[in-house]
Tab-separated table of N, CA and C in Angstrom:
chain	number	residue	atom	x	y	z
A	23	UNK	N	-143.951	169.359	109.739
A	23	UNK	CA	-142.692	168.767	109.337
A	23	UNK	C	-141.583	169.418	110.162
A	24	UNK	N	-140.506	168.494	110.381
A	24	UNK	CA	-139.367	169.034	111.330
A	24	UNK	C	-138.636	169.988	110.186
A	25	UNK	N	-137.394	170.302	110.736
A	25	UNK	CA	-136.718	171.006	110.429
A	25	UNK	C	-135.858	170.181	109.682
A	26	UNK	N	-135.354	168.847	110.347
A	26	UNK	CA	-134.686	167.909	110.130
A	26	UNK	C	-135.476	167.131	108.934
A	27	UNK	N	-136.482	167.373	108.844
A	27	UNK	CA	-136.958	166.960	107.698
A	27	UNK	C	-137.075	167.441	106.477
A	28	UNK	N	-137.337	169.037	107.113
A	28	UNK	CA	-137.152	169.690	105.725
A	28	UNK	C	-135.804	169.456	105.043
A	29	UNK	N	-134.825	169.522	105.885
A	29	UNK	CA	-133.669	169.442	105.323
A	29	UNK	C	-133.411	168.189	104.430
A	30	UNK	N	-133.813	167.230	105.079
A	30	UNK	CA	-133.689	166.156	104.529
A	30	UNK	C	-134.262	165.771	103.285
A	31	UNK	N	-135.543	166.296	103.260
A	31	UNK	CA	-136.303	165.947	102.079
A	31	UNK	C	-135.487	167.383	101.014
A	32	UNK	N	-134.986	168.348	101.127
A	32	UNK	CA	-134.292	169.219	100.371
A	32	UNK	C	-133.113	167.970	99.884
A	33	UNK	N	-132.161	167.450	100.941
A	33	UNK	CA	-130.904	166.899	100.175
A	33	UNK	C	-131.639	165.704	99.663
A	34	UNK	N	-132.703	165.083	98.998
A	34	UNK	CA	-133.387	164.027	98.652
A	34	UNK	C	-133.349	164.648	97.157
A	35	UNK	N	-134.200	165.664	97.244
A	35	UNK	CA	-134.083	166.282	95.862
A	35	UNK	C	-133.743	166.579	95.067
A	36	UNK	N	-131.800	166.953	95.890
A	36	UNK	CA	-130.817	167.525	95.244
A	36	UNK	C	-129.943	166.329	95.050
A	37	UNK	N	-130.068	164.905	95.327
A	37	UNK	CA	-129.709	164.381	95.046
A	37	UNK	C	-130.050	163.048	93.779
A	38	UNK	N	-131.269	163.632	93.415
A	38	UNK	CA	-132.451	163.547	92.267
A	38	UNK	C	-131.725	164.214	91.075
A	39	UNK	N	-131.734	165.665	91.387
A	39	UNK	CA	-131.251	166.099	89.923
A	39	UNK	C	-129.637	166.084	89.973
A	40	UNK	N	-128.809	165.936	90.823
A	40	UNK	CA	-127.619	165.126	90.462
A	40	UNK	C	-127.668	164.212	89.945
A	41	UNK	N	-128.484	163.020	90.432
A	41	UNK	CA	-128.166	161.648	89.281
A	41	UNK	C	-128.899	161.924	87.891
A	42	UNK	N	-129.956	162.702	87.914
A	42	UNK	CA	-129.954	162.956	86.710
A	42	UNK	C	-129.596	163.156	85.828
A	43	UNK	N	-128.569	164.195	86.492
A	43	UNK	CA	-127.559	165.082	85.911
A	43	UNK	C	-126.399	163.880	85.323
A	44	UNK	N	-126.347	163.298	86.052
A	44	UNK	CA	-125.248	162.144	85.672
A	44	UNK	C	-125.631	161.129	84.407
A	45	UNK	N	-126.972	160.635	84.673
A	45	UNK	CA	-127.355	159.575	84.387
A	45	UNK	C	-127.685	160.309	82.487
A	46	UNK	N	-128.345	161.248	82.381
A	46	UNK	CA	-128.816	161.755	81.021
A	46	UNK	C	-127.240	161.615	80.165
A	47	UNK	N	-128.012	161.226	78.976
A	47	UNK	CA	-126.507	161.344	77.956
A	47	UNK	C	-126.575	162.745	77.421
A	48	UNK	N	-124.949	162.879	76.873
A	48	UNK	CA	-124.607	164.280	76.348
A	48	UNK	C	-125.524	164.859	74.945
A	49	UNK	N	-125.477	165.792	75.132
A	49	UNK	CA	-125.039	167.140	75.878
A	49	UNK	C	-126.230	167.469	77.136
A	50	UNK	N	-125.134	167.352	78.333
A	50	UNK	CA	-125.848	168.364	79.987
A	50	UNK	C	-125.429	169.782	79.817
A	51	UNK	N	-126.455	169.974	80.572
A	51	UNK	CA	-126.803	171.893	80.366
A	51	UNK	C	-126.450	171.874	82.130
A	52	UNK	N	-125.569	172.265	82.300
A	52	UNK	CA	-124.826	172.071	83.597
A	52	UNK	C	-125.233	173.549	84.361
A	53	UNK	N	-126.105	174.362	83.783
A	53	UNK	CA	-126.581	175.825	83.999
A	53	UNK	C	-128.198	175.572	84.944
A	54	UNK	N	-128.457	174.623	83.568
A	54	UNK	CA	-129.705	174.381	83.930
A	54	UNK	C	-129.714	173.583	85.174
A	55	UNK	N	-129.253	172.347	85.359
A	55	UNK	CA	-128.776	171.616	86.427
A	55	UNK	C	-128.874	172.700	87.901
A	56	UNK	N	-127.759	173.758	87.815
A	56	UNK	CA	-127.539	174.332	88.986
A	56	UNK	C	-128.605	175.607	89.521
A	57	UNK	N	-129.273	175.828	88.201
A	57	UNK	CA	-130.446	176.843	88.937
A	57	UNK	C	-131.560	175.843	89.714
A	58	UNK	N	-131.542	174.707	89.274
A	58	UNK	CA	-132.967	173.821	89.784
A	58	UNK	C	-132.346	173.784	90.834
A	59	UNK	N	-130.898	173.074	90.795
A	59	UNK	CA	-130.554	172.612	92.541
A	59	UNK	C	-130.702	174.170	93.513
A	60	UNK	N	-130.141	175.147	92.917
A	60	UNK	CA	-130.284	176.507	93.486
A	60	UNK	C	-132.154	176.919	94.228
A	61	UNK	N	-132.585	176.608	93.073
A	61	UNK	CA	-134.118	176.168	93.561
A	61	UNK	C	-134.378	176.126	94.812
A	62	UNK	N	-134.084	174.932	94.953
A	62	UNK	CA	-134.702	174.122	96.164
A	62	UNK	C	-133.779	174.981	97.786
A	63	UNK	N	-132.392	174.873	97.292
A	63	UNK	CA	-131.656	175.267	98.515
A	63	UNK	C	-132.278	176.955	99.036
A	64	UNK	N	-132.435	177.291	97.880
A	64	UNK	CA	-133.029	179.048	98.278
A	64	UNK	C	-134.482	178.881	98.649
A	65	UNK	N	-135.144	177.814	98.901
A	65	UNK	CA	-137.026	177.942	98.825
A	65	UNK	C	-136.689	178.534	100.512
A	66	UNK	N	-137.700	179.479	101.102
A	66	UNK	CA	-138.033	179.579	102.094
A	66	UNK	C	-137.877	178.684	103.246
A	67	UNK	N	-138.466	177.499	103.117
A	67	UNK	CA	-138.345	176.679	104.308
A	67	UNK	C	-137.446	175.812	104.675
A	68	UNK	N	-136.787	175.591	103.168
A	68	UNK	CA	-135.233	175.256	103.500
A	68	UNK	C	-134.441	175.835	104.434
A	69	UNK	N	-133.909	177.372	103.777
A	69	UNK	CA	-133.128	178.381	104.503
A	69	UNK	C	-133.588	178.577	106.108
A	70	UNK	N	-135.091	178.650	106.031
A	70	UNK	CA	-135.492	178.743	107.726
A	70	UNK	C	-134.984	177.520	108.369
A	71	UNK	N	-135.060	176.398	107.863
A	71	UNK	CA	-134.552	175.133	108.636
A	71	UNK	C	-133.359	174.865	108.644
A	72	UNK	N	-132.477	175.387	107.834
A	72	UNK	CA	-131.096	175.610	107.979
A	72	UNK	C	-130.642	176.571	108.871
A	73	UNK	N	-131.241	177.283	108.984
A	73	UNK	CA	-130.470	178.277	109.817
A	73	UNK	C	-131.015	178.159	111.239
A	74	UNK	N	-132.094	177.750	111.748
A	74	UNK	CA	-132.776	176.930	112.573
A	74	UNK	C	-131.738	176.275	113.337
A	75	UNK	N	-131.456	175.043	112.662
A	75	UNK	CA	-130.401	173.919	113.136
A	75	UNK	C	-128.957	174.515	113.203
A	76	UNK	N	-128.263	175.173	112.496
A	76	UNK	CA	-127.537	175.677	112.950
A	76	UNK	C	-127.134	176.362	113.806
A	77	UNK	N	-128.337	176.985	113.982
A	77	UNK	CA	-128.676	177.846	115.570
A	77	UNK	C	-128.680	176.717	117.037
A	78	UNK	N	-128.649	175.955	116.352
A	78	UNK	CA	-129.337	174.815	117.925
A	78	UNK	C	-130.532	174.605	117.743
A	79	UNK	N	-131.597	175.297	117.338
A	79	UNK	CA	-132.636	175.373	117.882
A	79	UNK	C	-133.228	174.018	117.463
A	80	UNK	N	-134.153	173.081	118.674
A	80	UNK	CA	-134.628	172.280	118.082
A	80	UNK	C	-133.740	170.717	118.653
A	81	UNK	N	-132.287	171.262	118.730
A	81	UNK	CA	-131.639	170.248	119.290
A	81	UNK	C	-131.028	170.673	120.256
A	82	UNK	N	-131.157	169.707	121.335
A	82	UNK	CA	-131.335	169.270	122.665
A	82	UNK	C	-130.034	168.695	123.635
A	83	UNK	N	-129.064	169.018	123.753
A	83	UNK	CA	-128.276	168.050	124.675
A	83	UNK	C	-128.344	167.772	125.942
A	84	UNK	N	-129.069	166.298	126.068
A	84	UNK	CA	-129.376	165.418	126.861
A	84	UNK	C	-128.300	164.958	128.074
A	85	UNK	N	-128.060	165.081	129.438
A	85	UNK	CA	-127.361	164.477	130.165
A	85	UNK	C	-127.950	163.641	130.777
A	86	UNK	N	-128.129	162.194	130.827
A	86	UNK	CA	-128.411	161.172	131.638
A	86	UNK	C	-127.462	160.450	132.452
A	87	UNK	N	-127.644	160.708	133.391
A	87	UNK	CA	-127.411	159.929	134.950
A	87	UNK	C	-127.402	158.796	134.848
């Protein structure tokens, strides 16, 4: 899996338990909500692929003639 993917499939997730978060009727545990999203953003291969891409690494700027 890319990097770009990991990432991607991370903001997929986090945008899962946001609508959740939205969609469930009251009372939201808005605690609970932010450790799951915290979850995912802190897993290992997230952070490596974030910091990855931020680095450049991986992406390429192309000059064509």
């Amino acid at each position: 899996m890319t990097d770009q993917e990991i990432v991607l499939r991370a903001c997929t997730e986090l945008r899962k338990i946001a609508a959740e978060y939205i969609i469930e009727p009251d009372p939201r545990d808005a605690e609970i909500t932010m450790q799951q999203m915290l979850s995912i953003l802190d897993r290992r291969d997230v952070v490596a692929a974030a910091e990855r891409l931020s680095k450049g690494y991986g992406l390429r700027v192309v000059k064509i003639d």
